[in-house]
Tab-separated table of C-alpha atoms in Angstrom:
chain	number	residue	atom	x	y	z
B	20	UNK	CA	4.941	20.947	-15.665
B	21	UNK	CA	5.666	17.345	-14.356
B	22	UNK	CA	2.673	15.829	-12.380
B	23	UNK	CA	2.944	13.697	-9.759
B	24	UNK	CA	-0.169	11.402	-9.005
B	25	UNK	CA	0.516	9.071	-5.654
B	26	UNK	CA	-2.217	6.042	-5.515
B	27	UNK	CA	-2.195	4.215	-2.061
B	28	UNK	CA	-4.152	1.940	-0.830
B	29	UNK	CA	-3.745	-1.618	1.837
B	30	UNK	CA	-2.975	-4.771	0.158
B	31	UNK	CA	-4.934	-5.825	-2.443
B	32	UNK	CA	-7.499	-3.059	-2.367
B	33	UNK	CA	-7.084	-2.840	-6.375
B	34	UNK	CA	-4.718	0.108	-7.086
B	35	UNK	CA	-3.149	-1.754	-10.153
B	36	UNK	CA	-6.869	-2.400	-11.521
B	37	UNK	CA	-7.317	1.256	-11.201
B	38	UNK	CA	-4.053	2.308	-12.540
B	39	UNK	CA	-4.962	0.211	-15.660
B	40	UNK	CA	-8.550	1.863	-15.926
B	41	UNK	CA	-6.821	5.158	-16.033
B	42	UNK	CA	-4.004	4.238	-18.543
B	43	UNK	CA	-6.973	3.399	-20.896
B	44	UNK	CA	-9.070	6.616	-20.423
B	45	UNK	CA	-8.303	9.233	-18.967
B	46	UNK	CA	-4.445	8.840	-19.258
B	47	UNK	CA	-4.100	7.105	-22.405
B	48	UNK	CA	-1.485	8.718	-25.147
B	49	UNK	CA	0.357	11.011	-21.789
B	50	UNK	CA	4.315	9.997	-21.375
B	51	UNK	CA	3.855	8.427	-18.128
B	52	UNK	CA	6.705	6.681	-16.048
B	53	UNK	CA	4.868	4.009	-13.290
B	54	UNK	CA	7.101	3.311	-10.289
B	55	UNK	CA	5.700	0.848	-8.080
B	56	UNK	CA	7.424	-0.447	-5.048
B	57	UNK	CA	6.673	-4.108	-3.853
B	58	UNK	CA	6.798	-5.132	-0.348
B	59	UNK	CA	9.269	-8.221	-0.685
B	60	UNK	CA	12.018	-9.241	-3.074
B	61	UNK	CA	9.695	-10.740	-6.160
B	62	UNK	CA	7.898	-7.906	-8.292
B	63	UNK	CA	4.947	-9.015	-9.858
B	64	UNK	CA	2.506	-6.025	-10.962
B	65	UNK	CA	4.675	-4.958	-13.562
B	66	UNK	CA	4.116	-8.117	-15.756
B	67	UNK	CA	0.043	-6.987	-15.042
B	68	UNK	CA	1.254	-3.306	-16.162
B	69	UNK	CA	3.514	-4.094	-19.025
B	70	UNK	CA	1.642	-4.104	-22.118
B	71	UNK	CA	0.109	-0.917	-21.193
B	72	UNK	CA	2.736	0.816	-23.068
B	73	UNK	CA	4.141	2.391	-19.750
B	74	UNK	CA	7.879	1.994	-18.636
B	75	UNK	CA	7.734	0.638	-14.848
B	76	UNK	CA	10.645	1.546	-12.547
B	77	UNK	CA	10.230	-1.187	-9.708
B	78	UNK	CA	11.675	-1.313	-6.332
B	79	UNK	CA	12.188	-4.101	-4.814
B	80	UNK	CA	14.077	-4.017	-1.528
B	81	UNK	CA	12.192	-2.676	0.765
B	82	UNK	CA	8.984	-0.564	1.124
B	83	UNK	CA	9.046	3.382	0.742
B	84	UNK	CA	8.133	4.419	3.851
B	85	UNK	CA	11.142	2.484	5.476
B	86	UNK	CA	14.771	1.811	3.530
B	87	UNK	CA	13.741	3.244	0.306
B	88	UNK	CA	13.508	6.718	1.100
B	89	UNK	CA	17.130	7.692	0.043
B	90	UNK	CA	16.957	5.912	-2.926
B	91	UNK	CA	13.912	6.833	-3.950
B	92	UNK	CA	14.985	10.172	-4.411
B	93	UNK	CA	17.497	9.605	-5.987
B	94	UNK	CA	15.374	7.451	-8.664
B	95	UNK	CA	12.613	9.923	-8.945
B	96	UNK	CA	15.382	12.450	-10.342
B	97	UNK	CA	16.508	9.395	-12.119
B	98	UNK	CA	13.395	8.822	-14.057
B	99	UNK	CA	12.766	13.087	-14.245
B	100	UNK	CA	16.291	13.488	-16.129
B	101	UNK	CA	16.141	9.875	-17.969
B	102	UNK	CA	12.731	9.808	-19.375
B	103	UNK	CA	11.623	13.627	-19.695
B	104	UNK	CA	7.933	12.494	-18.267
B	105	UNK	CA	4.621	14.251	-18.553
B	106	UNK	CA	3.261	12.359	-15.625
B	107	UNK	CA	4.870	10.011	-12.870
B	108	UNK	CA	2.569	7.961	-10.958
B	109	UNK	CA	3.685	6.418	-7.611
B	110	UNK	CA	2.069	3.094	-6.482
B	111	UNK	CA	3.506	2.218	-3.255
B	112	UNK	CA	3.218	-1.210	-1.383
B	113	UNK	CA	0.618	-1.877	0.314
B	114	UNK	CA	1.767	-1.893	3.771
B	115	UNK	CA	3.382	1.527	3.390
B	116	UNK	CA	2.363	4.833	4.987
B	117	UNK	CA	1.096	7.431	2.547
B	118	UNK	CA	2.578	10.304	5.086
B	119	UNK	CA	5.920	8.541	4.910
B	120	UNK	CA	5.158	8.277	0.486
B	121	UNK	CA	4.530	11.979	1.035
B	122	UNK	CA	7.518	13.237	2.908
B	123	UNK	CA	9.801	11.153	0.088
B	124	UNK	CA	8.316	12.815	-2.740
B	125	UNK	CA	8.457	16.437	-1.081
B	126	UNK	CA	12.298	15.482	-0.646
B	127	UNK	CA	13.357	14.924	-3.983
B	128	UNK	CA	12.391	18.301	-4.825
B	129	UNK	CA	11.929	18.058	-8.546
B	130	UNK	CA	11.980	21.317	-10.654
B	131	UNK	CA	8.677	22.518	-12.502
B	132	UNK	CA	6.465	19.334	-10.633
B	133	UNK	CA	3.240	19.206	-8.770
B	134	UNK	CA	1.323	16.484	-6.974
B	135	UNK	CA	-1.604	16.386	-9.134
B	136	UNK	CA	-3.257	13.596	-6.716
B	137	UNK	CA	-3.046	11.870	-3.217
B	138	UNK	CA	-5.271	8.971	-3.696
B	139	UNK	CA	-6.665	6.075	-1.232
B	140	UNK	CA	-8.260	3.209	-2.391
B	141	UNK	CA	-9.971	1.413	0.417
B	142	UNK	CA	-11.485	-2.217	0.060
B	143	UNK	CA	-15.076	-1.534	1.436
B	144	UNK	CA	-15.718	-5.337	1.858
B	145	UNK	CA	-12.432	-5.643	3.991
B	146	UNK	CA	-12.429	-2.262	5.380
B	147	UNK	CA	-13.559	-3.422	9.512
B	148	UNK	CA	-11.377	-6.189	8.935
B	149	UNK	CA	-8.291	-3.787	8.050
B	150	UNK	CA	-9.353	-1.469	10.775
B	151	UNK	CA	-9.079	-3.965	13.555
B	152	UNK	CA	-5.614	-5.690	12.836
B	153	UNK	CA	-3.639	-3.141	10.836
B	154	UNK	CA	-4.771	0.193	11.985
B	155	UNK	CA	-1.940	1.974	12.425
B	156	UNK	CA	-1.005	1.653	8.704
B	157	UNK	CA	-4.680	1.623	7.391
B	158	UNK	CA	-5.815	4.410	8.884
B	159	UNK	CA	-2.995	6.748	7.787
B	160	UNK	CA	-3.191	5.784	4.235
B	161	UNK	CA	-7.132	7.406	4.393
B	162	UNK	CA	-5.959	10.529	6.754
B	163	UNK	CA	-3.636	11.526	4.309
B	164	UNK	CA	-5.043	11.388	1.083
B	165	UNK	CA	-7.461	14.213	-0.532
B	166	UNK	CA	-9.472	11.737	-2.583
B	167	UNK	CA	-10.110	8.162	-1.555
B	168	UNK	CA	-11.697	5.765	-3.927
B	169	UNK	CA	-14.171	2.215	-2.724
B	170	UNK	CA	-13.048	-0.573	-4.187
B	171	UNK	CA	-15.318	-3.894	-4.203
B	172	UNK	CA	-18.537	-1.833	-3.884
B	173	UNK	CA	-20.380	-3.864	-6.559
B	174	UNK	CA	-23.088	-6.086	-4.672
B	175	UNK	CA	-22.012	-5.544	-1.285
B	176	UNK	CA	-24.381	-5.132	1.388
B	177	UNK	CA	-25.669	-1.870	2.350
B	178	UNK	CA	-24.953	-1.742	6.006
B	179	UNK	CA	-21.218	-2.948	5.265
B	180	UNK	CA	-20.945	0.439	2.643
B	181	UNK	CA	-22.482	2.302	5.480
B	182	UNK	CA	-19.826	1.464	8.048
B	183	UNK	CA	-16.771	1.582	5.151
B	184	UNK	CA	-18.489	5.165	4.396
B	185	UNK	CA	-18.550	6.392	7.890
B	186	UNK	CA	-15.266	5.379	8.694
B	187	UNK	CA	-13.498	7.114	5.868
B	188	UNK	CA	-15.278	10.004	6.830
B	189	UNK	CA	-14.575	9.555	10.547
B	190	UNK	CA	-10.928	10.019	9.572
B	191	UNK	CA	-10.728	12.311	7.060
B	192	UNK	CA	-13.876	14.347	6.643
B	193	UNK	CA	-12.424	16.740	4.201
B	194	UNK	CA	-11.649	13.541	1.068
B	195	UNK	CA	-13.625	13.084	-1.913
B	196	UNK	CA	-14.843	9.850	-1.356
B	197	UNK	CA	-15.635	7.544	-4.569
B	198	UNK	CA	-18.888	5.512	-4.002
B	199	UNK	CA	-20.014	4.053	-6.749
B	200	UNK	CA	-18.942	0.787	-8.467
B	201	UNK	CA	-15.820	1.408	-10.997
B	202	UNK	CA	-17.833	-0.580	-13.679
B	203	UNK	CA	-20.005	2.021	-14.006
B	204	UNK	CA	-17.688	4.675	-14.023
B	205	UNK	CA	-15.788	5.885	-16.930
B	206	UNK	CA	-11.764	6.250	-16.218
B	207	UNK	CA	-12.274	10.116	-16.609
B	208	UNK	CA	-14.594	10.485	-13.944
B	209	UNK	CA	-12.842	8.791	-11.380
B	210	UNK	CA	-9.673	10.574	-12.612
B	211	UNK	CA	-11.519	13.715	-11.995
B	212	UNK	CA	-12.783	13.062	-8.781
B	213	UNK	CA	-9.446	12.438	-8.263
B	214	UNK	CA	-7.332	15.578	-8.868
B	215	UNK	CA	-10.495	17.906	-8.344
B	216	UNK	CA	-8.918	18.965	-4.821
B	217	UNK	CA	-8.587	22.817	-5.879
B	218	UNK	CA	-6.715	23.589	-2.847
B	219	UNK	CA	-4.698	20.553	-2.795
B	220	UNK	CA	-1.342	22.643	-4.306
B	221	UNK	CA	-1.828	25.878	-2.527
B	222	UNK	CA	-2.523	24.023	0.749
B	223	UNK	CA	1.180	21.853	0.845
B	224	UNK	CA	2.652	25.630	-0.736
B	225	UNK	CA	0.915	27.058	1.969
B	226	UNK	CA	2.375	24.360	4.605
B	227	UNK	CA	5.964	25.007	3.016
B	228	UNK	CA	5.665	29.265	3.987
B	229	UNK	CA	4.670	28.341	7.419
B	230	UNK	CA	7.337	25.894	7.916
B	231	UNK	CA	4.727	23.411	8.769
B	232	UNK	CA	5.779	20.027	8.431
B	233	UNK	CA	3.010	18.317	5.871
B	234	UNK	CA	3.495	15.009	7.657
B	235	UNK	CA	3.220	15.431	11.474
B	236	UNK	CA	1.836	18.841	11.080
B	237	UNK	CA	4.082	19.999	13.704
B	238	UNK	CA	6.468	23.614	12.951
B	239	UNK	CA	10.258	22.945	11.820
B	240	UNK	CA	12.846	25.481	11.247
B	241	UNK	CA	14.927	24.782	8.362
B	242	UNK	CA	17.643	22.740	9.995
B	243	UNK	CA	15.072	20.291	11.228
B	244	UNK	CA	14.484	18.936	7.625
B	245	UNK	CA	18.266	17.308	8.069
B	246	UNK	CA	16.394	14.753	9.998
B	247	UNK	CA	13.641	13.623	7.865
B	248	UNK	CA	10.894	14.728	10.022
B	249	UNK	CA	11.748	11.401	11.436
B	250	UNK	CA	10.185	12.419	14.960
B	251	UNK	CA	12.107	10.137	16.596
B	252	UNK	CA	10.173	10.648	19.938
B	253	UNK	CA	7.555	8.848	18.332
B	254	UNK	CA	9.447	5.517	18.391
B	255	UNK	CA	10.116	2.623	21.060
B	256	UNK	CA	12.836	1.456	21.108
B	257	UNK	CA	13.678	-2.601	21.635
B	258	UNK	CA	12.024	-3.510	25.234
B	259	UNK	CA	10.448	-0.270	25.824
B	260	UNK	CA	6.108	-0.323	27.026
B	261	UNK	CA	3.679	1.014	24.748
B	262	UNK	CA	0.753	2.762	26.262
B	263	UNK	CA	-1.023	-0.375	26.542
B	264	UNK	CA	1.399	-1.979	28.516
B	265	UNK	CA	2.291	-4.764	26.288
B	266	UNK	CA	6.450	-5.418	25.793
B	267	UNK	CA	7.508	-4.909	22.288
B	268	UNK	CA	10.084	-7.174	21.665
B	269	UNK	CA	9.904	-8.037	17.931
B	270	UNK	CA	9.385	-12.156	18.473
B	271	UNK	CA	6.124	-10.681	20.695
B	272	UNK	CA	4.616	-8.296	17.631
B	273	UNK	CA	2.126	-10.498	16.482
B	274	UNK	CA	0.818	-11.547	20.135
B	275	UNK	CA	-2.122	-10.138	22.431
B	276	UNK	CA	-3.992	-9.883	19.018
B	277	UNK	CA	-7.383	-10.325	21.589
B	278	UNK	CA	-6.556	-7.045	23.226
B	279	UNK	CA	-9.295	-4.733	22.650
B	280	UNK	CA	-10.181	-0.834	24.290
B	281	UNK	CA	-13.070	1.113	23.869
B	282	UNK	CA	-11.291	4.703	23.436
B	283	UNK	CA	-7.834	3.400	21.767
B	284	UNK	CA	-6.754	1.883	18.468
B	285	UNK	CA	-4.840	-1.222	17.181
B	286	UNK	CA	-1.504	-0.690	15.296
B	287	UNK	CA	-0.253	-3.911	12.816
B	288	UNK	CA	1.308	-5.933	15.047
B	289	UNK	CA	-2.423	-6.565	16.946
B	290	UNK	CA	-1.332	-4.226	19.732
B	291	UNK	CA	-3.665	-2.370	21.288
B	292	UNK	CA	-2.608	1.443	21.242
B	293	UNK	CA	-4.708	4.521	23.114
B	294	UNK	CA	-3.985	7.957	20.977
B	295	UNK	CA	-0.589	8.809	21.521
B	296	UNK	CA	2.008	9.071	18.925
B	297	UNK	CA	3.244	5.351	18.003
B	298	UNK	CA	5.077	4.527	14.684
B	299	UNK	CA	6.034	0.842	13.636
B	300	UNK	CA	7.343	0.273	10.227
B	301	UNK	CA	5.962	-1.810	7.579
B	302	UNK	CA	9.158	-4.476	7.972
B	303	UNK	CA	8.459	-4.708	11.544
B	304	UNK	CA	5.056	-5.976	11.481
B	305	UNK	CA	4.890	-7.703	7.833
B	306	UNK	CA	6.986	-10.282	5.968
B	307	UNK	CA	6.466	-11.551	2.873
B	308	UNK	CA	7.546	-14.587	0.513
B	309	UNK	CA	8.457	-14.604	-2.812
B	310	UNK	CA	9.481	-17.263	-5.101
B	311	UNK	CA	10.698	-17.596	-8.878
B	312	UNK	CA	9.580	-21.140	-10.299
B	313	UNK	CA	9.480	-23.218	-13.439
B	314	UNK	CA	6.646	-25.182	-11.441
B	315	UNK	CA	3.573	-26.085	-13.870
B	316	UNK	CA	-0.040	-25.753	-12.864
B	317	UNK	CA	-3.509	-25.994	-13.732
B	318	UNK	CA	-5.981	-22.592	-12.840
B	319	UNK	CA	-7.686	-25.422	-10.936
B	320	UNK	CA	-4.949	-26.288	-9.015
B	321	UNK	CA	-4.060	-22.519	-8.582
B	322	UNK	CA	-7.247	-22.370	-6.894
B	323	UNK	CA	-7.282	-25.134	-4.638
B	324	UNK	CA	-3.665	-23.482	-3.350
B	325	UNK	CA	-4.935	-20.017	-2.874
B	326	UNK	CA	-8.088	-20.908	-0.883
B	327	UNK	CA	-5.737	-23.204	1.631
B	328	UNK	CA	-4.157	-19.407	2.344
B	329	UNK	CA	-7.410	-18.552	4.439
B	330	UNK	CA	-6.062	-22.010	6.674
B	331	UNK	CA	-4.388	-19.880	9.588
B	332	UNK	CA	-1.497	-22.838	9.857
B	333	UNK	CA	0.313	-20.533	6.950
B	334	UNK	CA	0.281	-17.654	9.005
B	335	UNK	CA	-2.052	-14.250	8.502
B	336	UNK	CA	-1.765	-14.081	4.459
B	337	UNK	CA	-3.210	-10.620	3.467
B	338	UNK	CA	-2.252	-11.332	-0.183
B	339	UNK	CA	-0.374	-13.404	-2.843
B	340	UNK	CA	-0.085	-13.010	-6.064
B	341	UNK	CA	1.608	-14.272	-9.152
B	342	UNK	CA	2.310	-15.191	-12.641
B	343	UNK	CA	2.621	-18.761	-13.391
B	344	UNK	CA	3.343	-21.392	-16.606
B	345	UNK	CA	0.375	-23.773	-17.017
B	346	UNK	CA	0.510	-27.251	-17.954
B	347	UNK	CA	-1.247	-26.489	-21.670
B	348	UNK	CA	1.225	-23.338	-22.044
B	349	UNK	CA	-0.446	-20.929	-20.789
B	350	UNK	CA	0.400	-18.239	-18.464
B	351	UNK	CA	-1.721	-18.668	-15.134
B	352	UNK	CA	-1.989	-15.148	-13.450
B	353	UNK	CA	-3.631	-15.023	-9.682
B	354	UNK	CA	-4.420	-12.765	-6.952
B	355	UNK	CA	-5.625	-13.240	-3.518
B	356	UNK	CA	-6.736	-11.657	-0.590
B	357	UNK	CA	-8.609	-12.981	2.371
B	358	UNK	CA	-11.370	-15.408	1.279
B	359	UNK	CA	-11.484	-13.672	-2.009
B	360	UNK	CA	-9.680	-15.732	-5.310
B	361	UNK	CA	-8.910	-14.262	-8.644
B	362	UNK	CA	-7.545	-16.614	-11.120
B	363	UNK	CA	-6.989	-16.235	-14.938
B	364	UNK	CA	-5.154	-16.905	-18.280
B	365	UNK	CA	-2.717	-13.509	-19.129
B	366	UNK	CA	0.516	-12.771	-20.821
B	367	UNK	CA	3.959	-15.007	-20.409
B	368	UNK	CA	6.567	-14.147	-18.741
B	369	UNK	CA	10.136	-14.991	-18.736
B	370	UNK	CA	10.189	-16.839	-15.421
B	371	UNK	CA	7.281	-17.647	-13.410
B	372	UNK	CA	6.985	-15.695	-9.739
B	373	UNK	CA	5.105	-15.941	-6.782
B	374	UNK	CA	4.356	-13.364	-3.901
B	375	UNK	CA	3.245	-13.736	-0.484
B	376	UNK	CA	2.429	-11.240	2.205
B	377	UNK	CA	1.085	-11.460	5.316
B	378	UNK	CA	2.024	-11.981	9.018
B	379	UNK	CA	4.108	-14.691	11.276
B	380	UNK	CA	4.248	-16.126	7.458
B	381	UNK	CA	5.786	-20.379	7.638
B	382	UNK	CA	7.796	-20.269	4.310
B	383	UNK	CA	8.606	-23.953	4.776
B	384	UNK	CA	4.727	-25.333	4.669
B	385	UNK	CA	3.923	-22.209	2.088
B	386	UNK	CA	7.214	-24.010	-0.199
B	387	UNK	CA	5.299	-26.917	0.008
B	388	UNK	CA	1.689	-25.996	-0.834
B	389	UNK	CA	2.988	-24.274	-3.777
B	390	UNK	CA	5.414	-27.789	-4.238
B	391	UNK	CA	8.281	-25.740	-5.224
B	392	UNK	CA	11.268	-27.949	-4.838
């Protein structure tokens, strides 16, 4: 039986470091196909994936959750018929909706499969951060899944944990929550943590008899599933008022970023939103950047660059990564997220590539603090 193992989790909260944890351990010698969808036109994480041994499908055109779903039907019966695999894992960008992940996996119907795992990781340093600005998106990714892993955990202060703790369980008191640093943890355990959801398979089986719709939880007779579940009542359309008043013209998305409510929540775009059913997706709140260069660097320089990203005259960067040539012939590769820098010396690549995601992103003065000409 083909397994299906869907790993979420916000930008940068480390699903390609666990993905390579597992490939070592408690995956290693399975036939596993990786697709992995990047949010922007420049794919980086399979260069970080490659040597793994793993044959990466990536999607680069859109998210998911938004333009992809057609196609990514079609090329998860693609990769069933083409590479016969034991195991497919789905790693979907970061800015995507694990319902919306969900509902395109259910509707590619592949013979003989089962999702073996809905997984969150969540960034417990970042996680009241995330909350605040991105909600909407954030907040699904941990209501949907069954298990949802804490990255970052090492060192961090205890009242921080505490909060990243409650709030996972605030939304979804029914996960398997993942605590403890991944250092300490061999890839089997957190691989069992992982798929030990017992009722995980009869629940959606249970959902599909019922004709209850796994992603709104709402009941649907058979002709509504020509529509996608897409709910369309849930959407504004251009001009329309949210419940908080605001006008949601795109150019306005990112405005009003100060509004704050007691008993409501905050989707991407900084809007303030009280519980009624809103639904933005990812390409209407984020952009991203993405580059190929033959530009040559230093890792010093690499970091000087990548610390400038926390300067707000960029825009709101939420991550960059990239794989780079250095000026001794090395390969530079880099990730960052919000105040936090990882740079280090990895395998070449046949053109170097840079990726940049964030929000009201200025291409121009990010061109030039990379000095791409």
């Amino acid at each position: 039986m083909l397994k299906i193992d869907i790993i979420s989790g916000f930008l940068g909260a480390g699903k390609t470091t666990l993905i390579k944890k597992l490939l070592s351990s408690a995956l290693k010698g399975q036939k596993i196909v990786l697709i992995e969808n990047e949010f922007g036109d420049i794919g980086i994480d399979g260069g970080f994936l490659k040597e793994a041994g793993v044959q990466i499908n990536e999607m680069n055109s859109g998210c998911i959750c938004c333009s992809l779903v057609g196609d990514f039907k079609k090329a998860l019966n693609q990769v069933y018929q083409e590479y016969k695999p034991e195991r497919i894992i789905i790693e979907p960008s970061g800015v995507g909706k694990l319902s919306d992940v969900l509902k395109a996996v259910l509707s590619a119907e592949l013979p003989d499969s089962q999702i073996s795992s809905l997984t969150a990781v969540v960034d417990a340093k970042k996680c009241k951060m995330y909350m605040k600005n991105f909600g909407e998106f954030y907040k699904n990714q941990i209501e949907q899944a069954k298990c949802v892993v804490l990255s970052h955990t090492t060192g961090i202060d205890a009242d921080k944990l505490q909060f990243c703790l409650d709030t996972v369980k605030g939304l979804n008191e029914h996960a398997v929550i993942v605590t403890t640093p991944w250092e300490e943890l061999k890839g089997e355990q957190i691989f069992d943590a992982m798929t030990n959801v017992s009722s995980l398979n009869a629940q959606m089986k249970a959902l599909e008899e019922e004709e209850v719709c796994p992603v709104c939880g709402g009941h649907h007779h058979h002709h509504d599933h020509d529509h996608e579940h897409e709910h369309e009542h849930h959407d504004h359309e251009h001009g329309e008022e949210c419940s908080c008043g605001h006008h949601h013209d795109h150019e306005h998305e990112h405005e009003h970023e100060h509004h704050h409510r007691e008993h409501g929540e905050e989707c991407g775009c900084g809007h303030h939103h009280d519980h009624e059913h809103h639904h933005h997706h990812a390409d209407e709140v984020f952009t991203s950047w993405g580059k190929e260069t033959t530009c040559k660097y230093t890792v010093e320089k690499i970091k000087s660059i990548l610390s400038s990203l926390d300067n707000k005259e960029y825009g709101t960067i939420l991550r960059a990564k990239g794989i780079v040539g250095g000026e001794n012939g090395e390969w530079i590769h880099f990730d960052y997220v919000p105040e936090e820098v990882d740079v280090r010396v990895g395998s070449s690549e046949v053109i170097g590539r840079i990726c940049v995601i964030g929000c009201d992103i200025d291409e121009e003065k990010l061109t030039m603090l990379f000095g791409i000409k």
